[in-house]
XYZ file of C-alpha atoms in Angstrom:
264
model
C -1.691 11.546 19.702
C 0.611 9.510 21.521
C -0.414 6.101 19.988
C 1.420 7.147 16.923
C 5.132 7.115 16.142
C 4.773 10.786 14.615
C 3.864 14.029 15.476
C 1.686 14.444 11.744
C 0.222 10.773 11.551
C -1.878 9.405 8.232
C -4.565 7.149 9.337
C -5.773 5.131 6.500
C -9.377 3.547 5.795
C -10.453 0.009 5.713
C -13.664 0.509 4.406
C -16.033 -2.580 4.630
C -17.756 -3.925 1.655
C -21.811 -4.641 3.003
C -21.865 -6.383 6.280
C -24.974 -8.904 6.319
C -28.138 -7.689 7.217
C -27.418 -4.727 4.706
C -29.178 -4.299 1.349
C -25.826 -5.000 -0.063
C -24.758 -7.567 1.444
C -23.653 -10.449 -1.405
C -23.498 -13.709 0.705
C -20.159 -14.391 1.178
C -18.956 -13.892 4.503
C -14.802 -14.936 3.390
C -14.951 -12.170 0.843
C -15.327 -9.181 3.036
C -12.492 -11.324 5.424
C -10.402 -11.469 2.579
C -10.980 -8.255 1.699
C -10.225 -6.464 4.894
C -6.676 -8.142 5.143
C -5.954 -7.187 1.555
C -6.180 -3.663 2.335
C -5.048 -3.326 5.703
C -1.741 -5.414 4.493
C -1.678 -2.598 1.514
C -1.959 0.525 3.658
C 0.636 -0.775 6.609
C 3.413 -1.846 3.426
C 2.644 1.666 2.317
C 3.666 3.414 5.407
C 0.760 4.906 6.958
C 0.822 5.561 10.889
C -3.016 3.604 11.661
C -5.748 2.354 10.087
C -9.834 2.912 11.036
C -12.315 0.164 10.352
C -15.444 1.490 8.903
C -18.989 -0.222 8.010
C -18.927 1.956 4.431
C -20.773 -0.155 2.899
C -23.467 -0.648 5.374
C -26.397 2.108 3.295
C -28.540 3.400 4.627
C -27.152 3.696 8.058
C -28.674 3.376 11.033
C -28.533 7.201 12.972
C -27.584 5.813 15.944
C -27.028 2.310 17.505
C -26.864 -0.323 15.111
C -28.389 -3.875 15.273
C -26.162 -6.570 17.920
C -25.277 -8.720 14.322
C -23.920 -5.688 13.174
C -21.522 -5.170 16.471
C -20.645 -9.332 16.620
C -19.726 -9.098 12.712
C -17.513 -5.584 13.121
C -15.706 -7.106 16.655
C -15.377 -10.345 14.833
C -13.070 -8.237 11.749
C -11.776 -5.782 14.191
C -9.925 -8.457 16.267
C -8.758 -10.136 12.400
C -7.641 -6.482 11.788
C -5.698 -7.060 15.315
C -4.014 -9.733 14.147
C -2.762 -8.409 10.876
C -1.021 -5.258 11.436
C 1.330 -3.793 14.089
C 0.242 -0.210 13.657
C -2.528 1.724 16.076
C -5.484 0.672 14.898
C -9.135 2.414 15.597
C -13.062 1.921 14.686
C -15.930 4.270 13.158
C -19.414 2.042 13.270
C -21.757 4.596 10.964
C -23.922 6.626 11.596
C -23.266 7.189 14.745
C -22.758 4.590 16.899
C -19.486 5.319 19.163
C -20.269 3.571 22.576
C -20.168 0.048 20.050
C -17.132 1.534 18.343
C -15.430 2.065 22.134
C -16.616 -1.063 23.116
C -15.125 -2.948 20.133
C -12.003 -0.666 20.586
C -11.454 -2.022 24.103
C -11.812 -5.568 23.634
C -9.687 -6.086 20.878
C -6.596 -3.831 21.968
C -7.573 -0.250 19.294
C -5.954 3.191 19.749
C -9.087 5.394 19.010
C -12.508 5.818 17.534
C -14.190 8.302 15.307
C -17.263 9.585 16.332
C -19.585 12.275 13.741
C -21.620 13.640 15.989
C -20.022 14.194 19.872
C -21.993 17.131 20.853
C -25.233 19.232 19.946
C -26.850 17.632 16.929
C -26.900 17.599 13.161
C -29.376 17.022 10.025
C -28.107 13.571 8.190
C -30.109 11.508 5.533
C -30.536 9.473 8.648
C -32.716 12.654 10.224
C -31.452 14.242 13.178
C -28.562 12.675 14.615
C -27.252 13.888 18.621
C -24.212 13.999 20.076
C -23.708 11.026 23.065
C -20.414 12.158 24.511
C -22.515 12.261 28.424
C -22.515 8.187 27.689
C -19.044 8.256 25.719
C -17.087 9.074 28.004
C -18.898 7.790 31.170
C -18.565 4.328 29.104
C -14.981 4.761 28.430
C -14.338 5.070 32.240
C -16.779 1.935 33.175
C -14.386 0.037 31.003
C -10.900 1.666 31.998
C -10.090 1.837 28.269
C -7.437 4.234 26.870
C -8.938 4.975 23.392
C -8.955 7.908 22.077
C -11.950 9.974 20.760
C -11.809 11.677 17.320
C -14.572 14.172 16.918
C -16.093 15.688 13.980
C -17.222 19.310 14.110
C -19.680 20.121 11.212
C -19.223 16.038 9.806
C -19.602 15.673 5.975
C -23.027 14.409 4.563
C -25.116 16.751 7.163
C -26.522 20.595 7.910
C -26.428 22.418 11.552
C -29.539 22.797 12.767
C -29.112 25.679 13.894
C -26.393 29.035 13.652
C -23.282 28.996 16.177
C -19.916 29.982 16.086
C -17.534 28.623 15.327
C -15.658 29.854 18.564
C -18.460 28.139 20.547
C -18.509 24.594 18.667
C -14.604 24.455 19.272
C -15.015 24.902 22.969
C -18.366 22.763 23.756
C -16.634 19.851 21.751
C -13.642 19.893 23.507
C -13.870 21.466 27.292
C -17.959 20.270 27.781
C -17.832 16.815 25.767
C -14.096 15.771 25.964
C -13.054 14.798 23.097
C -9.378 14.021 22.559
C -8.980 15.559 18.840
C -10.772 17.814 16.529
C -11.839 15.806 13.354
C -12.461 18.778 10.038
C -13.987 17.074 6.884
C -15.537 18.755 3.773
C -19.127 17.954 2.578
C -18.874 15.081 1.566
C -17.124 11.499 1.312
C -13.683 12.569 -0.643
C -14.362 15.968 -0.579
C -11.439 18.718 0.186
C -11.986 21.031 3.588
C -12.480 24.154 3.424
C -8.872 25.631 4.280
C -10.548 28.999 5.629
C -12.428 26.582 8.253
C -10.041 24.639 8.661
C -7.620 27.750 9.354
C -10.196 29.064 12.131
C -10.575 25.367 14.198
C -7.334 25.667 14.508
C -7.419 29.268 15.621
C -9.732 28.382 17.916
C -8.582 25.701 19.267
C -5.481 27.737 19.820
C -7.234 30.618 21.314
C -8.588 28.537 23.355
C -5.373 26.425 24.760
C -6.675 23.309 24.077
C -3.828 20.349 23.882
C -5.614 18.523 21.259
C -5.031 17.836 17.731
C -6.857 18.866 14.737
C -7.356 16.058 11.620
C -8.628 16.615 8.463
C -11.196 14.208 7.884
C -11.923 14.515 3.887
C -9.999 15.173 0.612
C -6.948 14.602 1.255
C -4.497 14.089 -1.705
C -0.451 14.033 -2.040
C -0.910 16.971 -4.296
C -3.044 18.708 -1.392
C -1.143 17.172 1.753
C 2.175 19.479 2.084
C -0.196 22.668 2.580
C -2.923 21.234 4.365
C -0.475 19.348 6.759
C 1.079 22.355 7.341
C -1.929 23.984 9.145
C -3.453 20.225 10.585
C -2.012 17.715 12.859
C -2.534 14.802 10.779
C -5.395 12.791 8.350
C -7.843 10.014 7.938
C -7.027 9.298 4.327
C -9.370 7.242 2.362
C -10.538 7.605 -1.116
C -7.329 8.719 -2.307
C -5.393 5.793 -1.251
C -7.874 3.556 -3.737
C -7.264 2.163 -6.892
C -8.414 5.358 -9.488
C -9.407 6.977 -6.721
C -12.697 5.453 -6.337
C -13.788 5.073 -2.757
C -15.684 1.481 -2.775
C -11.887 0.002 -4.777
C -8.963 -1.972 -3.090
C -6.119 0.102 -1.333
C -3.685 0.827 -4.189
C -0.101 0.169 -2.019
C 1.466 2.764 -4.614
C -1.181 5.592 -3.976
C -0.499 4.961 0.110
C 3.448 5.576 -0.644
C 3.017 8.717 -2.559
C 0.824 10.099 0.067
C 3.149 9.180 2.689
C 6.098 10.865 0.600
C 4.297 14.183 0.625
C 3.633 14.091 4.327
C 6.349 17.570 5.535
């Protein structure tokens, strides 16, 4: 967490309208540009300690590595992202594509990436999606980048295929698969976390003396943020910092400052 300038930092969302080559993609290459500087500009005057780049709009995902337009199109807005802010910055390429993400991440100067799946594997609408963090990391060293890896433990949108603890998910994500930070969404896109999991990563990861942070991923609100931010490290904010709080709308500037505000 040293790439941020405090101890409980708010990463916002850029989330990309349809990149082409996706079903929604409308044509117009300048729009998603424009769009892209619009928010980031909105969620850095608003206060927030990073931003992550995300291919949202890119249903259905691919599970794992996406298609080389995909990556040229995402480095091509990352480095524009570069260019426009002067907080940490960081990249999620959906489903599940992290050693593009860390690639992207490195070339362009980013803090961090998100990754949903770093270890065992999980049942998605994309089928079953695995954890890469064997190439992840082994990647990360090939290219003598210092970017950070934000893991997801039970990500939003799938099922575990099979029962573990909790305990044991904590420990194989962190000490066997090195991840740098502990990533706890709810079900879904916008959804809140369950406090009473959220209250045991954190346990664990205590229990287990592991020097990493814990995020909440999902659901975050300035209503929710004092209590939940007392328990977590930080947040990936992103629905809640739209206009009407509708995840697909422009950053609203004034939602970003009242989350900030209620940041302890």
């Amino acid at each position: 967490m040293d790439v941020f300038s405090t101890e409980t930092p708010i990463i916002g969302m850029v989330h990309l309208p349809p990149l082409p080559g996706a079903p929604g993609f409308d044509g117009d290459r300048t729009a998603i540009r424009d769009r892209l500087s619009q928010d980031a500009n909105a969620l850095e005057a608003g206060g927030v300690d990073g931003i992550m780049l995300e291919n949202f709009g890119d249903t259905p995902f691919y599970p794992d590595r996406v298609p080389r337009h995909v990556v040229a199109d995402i480095a091509a807005l990352t480095e524009t992202l570069s260019d426009q802010v002067s907080i940490p910055f960081g990249v999620n390429i959906l489903r599940n594509d992290v050693q593009s993400a860390l690639g992207i991440a490195a070339a362009t100067g980013g803090a961090f990436v998100r990754v949903n799946v770093h270890t065992g594997a999980r049942l998605t609408d994309q089928g079953i999606v695995e954890g890469m963090a064997h190439e992840t990391l082994r990647l990360r060293d090939r290219l003598d980048a210092d970017v950070t890896v934000l893991a997801d433990i039970d990500v939003k949108h799938s099922a575990p295929l099979a029962d573990r603890t909790l305990e044991a998910t904590v420990g194989d994500l962190v000490e066997r698969g090195g991840a740098d930070g502990v990533v706890v969404s709810g079900t879904g896109t916008g959804a809140a976390v369950d406090t009473t999991v959220l209250d045991r990563v954190v346990e664990c990861r205590d229990d287990h003396r592991f020097d990493v942070p814990v995020l909440l991923g999902s659901g975050v609100t300035a209503e929710t943020a004092p209590d939940l931010l007392s328990i977590a490290d930080g947040a990936i904010v992103g629905t809640a910092l739209k206009r009407n709080g509708e995840t697909t709308a422009p950053v609203d500037e004034g939602a970003v400052e009242r989350l900030v505000a209620s940041v302890p």
